Amino acid sequence: MSRKQTESGAGFSTRPDNAELCVVTGAFSYTGRYIAQRLLSLGKRVRTLTRHPNRLNPFAGQVDVKPFPFDEPTALAASLEGASTLYNTYWVRFRSGQTTFETAVANTQALIRAAEDAGVRRIVHLSVTNPSPDSHLPYFRGKAELERAIMVSRLSYAIIRPSVVFGIGDILINNIAWFLRRFPVFAIPGAVEFRL
């Protein structure tokens, strides 16, 4: 069995060329980066699909990089070939120009179909707490639509519904903490019944 030697921040690690391949969407972003790091530490091969394929690769070449060809189903399926599991963190935080929640739903549906065509066995999908098709908020409505698309697909699946994801490098919670430490007054809108 041949083995590939790769350099990482912790020194050198070896991984069999036939190790399980996992695809992580957005491994250069916040959540995807931590998923990719964990998979690498478990000896998996990792590929990422990203909207920014030319961005600096923080994994020193350990992660194979492919673009998101959402409008090219054959190319999208090819980028998933050989993978056993797809870890999907792809989504948009807010509308910006042509980036909309509706576009994100359509793109993710294309990703699910491509995973089926490529023979991916399982999808681990990052959703949100309380998604609902009846929500007046397109963010939550879109997440519910995607959960349904995954459930009726041919893929085995796990759907994760976090309320907040935070840690080192997080923007939202760390910025709130910065304000709380430095300002004598911090405004909380609404009825102030938040549990976080």
CSV table of C-alpha atoms in Angstrom, one decimal:
chain,number,residue,atom,x,y,z
A,1,MET,CA,0.0,0.0,0.0
A,2,SER,CA,1.5,3.3,-1.0
A,3,ARG,CA,1.2,6.2,1.4
A,4,LYS,CA,1.2,9.9,0.9
A,5,GLN,CA,3.2,12.1,3.2
A,6,THR,CA,1.8,15.6,3.8
A,7,GLU,CA,3.1,18.5,5.8
A,8,SER,CA,0.8,20.0,8.4
A,9,GLY,CA,1.1,22.6,11.1
A,10,ALA,CA,1.7,19.7,13.6
A,11,GLY,CA,4.5,18.1,11.6
A,12,PHE,CA,4.3,15.3,9.1
A,13,SER,CA,1.4,12.9,8.9
A,14,THR,CA,0.9,9.9,6.6
A,15,ARG,CA,-2.4,8.9,5.0
A,16,PRO,CA,-3.0,5.9,2.8
A,17,ASP,CA,-3.8,6.8,-0.8
A,18,ASN,CA,-6.9,4.7,-0.5
A,19,ALA,CA,-8.1,6.4,2.6
A,20,GLU,CA,-11.8,7.4,2.7
A,21,LEU,CA,-12.5,10.6,0.7
A,22,CYS,CA,-14.8,13.2,2.3
A,23,VAL,CA,-16.0,16.4,0.6
A,24,VAL,CA,-16.5,19.5,2.8
A,25,THR,CA,-18.1,22.5,1.2
A,26,GLY,CA,-16.4,25.8,2.3
A,27,ALA,CA,-13.4,24.3,4.0
A,28,PHE,CA,-11.8,27.8,3.9
A,29,SER,CA,-14.7,29.3,5.8
A,30,TYR,CA,-15.4,29.2,9.5
A,31,THR,CA,-17.4,26.0,10.1
A,32,GLY,CA,-16.1,24.1,7.1
A,33,ARG,CA,-12.5,24.7,8.3
A,34,TYR,CA,-13.0,22.9,11.6
A,35,ILE,CA,-14.8,20.0,9.9
A,36,ALA,CA,-11.9,19.6,7.5
A,37,GLN,CA,-9.4,19.7,10.3
A,38,ARG,CA,-11.2,17.0,12.2
A,39,LEU,CA,-11.5,14.8,9.2
A,40,LEU,CA,-7.7,15.2,8.4
A,41,SER,CA,-6.9,14.3,12.0
A,42,LEU,CA,-8.9,11.1,11.6
A,43,GLY,CA,-6.8,10.1,8.5
A,44,LYS,CA,-9.4,10.9,5.9
A,45,ARG,CA,-8.6,12.5,2.5
A,46,VAL,CA,-10.5,15.8,2.2
A,47,ARG,CA,-11.6,17.7,-0.8
A,48,THR,CA,-13.4,21.1,-0.6
A,49,LEU,CA,-15.8,22.8,-3.0
A,50,THR,CA,-15.6,26.5,-2.7
A,51,ARG,CA,-16.7,29.7,-4.3
A,52,HIS,CA,-13.1,31.0,-3.8
A,53,PRO,CA,-10.8,28.4,-5.3
A,54,ASN,CA,-7.9,30.8,-5.5
A,55,ARG,CA,-8.0,31.8,-1.8
A,56,LEU,CA,-4.9,30.9,0.2
A,57,ASN,CA,-5.2,27.2,1.2
A,58,PRO,CA,-4.7,27.1,5.0
A,59,PHE,CA,-4.2,23.3,4.9
A,60,ALA,CA,-0.7,23.3,3.2
A,61,GLY,CA,-1.9,21.3,0.3
A,62,GLN,CA,-3.6,18.6,2.4
A,63,VAL,CA,-7.1,19.6,1.1
A,64,ASP,CA,-7.9,19.2,-2.6
A,65,VAL,CA,-9.7,22.3,-3.9
A,66,LYS,CA,-12.5,22.4,-6.5
A,67,PRO,CA,-14.8,25.2,-7.5
A,68,PHE,CA,-18.6,25.2,-7.2
A,69,PRO,CA,-19.9,24.7,-10.8
A,70,PHE,CA,-23.5,24.8,-9.7
A,71,ASP,CA,-24.7,25.6,-13.3
A,72,GLU,CA,-22.8,22.6,-14.7
A,73,PRO,CA,-24.3,19.3,-13.3
A,74,THR,CA,-21.8,17.0,-14.9
A,75,ALA,CA,-18.8,19.0,-13.6
A,76,LEU,CA,-20.4,19.3,-10.2
A,77,ALA,CA,-20.9,15.5,-10.0
A,78,ALA,CA,-17.4,14.9,-11.2
A,79,SER,CA,-16.1,17.1,-8.3
A,80,LEU,CA,-17.8,14.7,-5.9
A,81,GLU,CA,-16.7,11.4,-7.5
A,82,GLY,CA,-15.0,8.9,-5.1
A,83,ALA,CA,-16.4,10.6,-2.0
A,84,SER,CA,-18.2,8.6,0.6
A,85,THR,CA,-19.6,11.5,2.6
A,86,LEU,CA,-20.5,15.1,1.8
A,87,TYR,CA,-20.3,17.6,4.6
A,88,ASN,CA,-22.5,20.5,3.5
A,89,THR,CA,-22.0,23.9,5.1
A,90,TYR,CA,-22.9,25.9,2.0
A,91,TRP,CA,-25.4,28.7,2.6
A,92,VAL,CA,-25.7,32.5,2.5
A,93,ARG,CA,-26.1,34.7,5.6
A,94,PHE,CA,-28.0,37.5,3.9
A,95,ARG,CA,-29.2,38.8,0.5
A,96,SER,CA,-26.5,40.7,-1.4
A,97,GLY,CA,-26.9,41.6,-5.0
A,98,GLN,CA,-27.6,38.4,-6.9
A,99,THR,CA,-26.9,36.3,-3.9
A,100,THR,CA,-30.3,35.4,-2.4
A,101,PHE,CA,-31.7,32.6,-0.3
A,102,GLU,CA,-33.6,31.3,-3.3
A,103,THR,CA,-30.4,31.0,-5.2
A,104,ALA,CA,-28.8,29.2,-2.3
A,105,VAL,CA,-31.7,26.7,-2.2
A,106,ALA,CA,-31.4,26.1,-5.9
A,107,ASN,CA,-27.6,25.7,-5.7
A,108,THR,CA,-27.9,23.2,-2.8
A,109,GLN,CA,-30.6,21.2,-4.6
A,110,ALA,CA,-28.1,20.9,-7.5
A,111,LEU,CA,-25.4,19.8,-5.1
A,112,ILE,CA,-27.7,17.1,-3.7
A,113,ARG,CA,-28.5,15.8,-7.2
A,114,ALA,CA,-24.8,15.8,-8.1
A,115,ALA,CA,-24.0,13.9,-4.9
A,116,GLU,CA,-26.6,11.2,-5.9
A,117,ASP,CA,-25.2,11.1,-9.5
A,118,ALA,CA,-21.6,10.8,-8.1
A,119,GLY,CA,-22.5,7.8,-5.9
A,120,VAL,CA,-21.9,9.7,-2.6
A,121,ARG,CA,-23.4,7.5,0.2
A,122,ARG,CA,-24.1,10.1,2.9
A,123,ILE,CA,-24.6,13.8,3.4
A,124,VAL,CA,-24.1,15.6,6.7
A,125,HIS,CA,-26.0,18.9,6.3
A,126,LEU,CA,-25.7,22.0,8.5
A,127,SER,CA,-29.1,23.4,8.9
A,128,VAL,CA,-30.5,25.8,11.6
A,129,THR,CA,-32.7,25.5,14.7
A,130,ASN,CA,-36.4,25.6,14.0
A,131,PRO,CA,-36.5,25.6,10.1
A,132,SER,CA,-40.0,25.9,8.9
A,133,PRO,CA,-41.7,25.9,5.4
A,134,ASP,CA,-44.2,28.3,6.9
A,135,SER,CA,-41.7,30.8,8.3
A,136,HIS,CA,-42.0,34.4,7.1
A,137,LEU,CA,-38.2,34.5,7.1
A,138,PRO,CA,-36.6,33.2,3.8
A,139,TYR,CA,-33.6,32.0,5.8
A,140,PHE,CA,-35.6,29.5,7.8
A,141,ARG,CA,-38.0,28.7,5.0
A,142,GLY,CA,-35.0,27.9,2.7
A,143,LYS,CA,-33.4,25.7,5.3
A,144,ALA,CA,-36.6,23.7,5.7
A,145,GLU,CA,-36.9,23.3,2.0
A,146,LEU,CA,-33.4,21.8,1.8
A,147,GLU,CA,-34.0,19.5,4.7
A,148,ARG,CA,-37.0,18.1,2.8
A,149,ALA,CA,-34.9,17.7,-0.4
A,150,ILE,CA,-32.3,15.7,1.6
A,151,MET,CA,-34.9,13.5,3.3
A,152,VAL,CA,-36.4,12.5,-0.1
A,153,SER,CA,-33.1,12.0,-1.8
A,154,ARG,CA,-31.3,8.6,-2.2
A,155,LEU,CA,-28.6,9.7,0.3
A,156,SER,CA,-28.2,8.5,3.9
A,157,TYR,CA,-28.2,11.7,5.9
A,158,ALA,CA,-27.6,13.5,9.2
A,159,ILE,CA,-29.0,17.0,9.6
A,160,ILE,CA,-27.5,19.2,12.3
A,161,ARG,CA,-29.6,22.1,13.6
A,162,PRO,CA,-27.3,24.4,15.7
A,163,SER,CA,-28.7,27.6,17.2
A,164,VAL,CA,-25.3,29.3,17.2
A,165,VAL,CA,-21.9,28.1,16.1
A,166,PHE,CA,-19.0,29.9,17.8
A,167,GLY,CA,-15.4,29.5,18.8
A,168,ILE,CA,-12.0,30.9,17.9
A,169,GLY,CA,-12.3,33.0,14.8
A,170,ASP,CA,-16.1,33.4,15.1
A,171,ILE,CA,-17.3,36.9,14.2
A,172,LEU,CA,-20.8,37.3,15.8
A,173,ILE,CA,-20.3,36.0,19.4
A,174,ASN,CA,-16.7,37.3,19.6
A,175,ASN,CA,-17.8,40.8,18.4
A,176,ILE,CA,-20.6,40.8,21.0
A,177,ALA,CA,-18.1,39.8,23.7
A,178,TRP,CA,-15.8,42.6,22.6
A,179,PHE,CA,-18.6,45.2,22.9
A,180,LEU,CA,-19.6,43.8,26.3
A,181,ARG,CA,-16.1,44.1,27.7
A,182,ARG,CA,-15.5,47.7,26.4
A,183,PHE,CA,-18.9,49.5,26.6
A,184,PRO,CA,-20.7,50.5,29.7
A,185,VAL,CA,-24.1,50.1,28.0
A,186,PHE,CA,-25.1,47.3,25.6
A,187,ALA,CA,-28.6,47.5,23.9
A,188,ILE,CA,-30.6,44.3,23.5
A,189,PRO,CA,-33.7,44.8,21.3
A,190,GLY,CA,-37.0,43.2,21.9
A,191,ALA,CA,-38.5,41.7,25.1
A,192,VAL,CA,-35.1,40.7,26.5
A,193,GLU,CA,-36.1,37.1,26.8
A,194,PHE,CA,-33.1,35.7,24.9
A,195,ARG,CA,-31.6,32.5,26.3
A,196,LEU,CA,-28.2,33.3,24.8
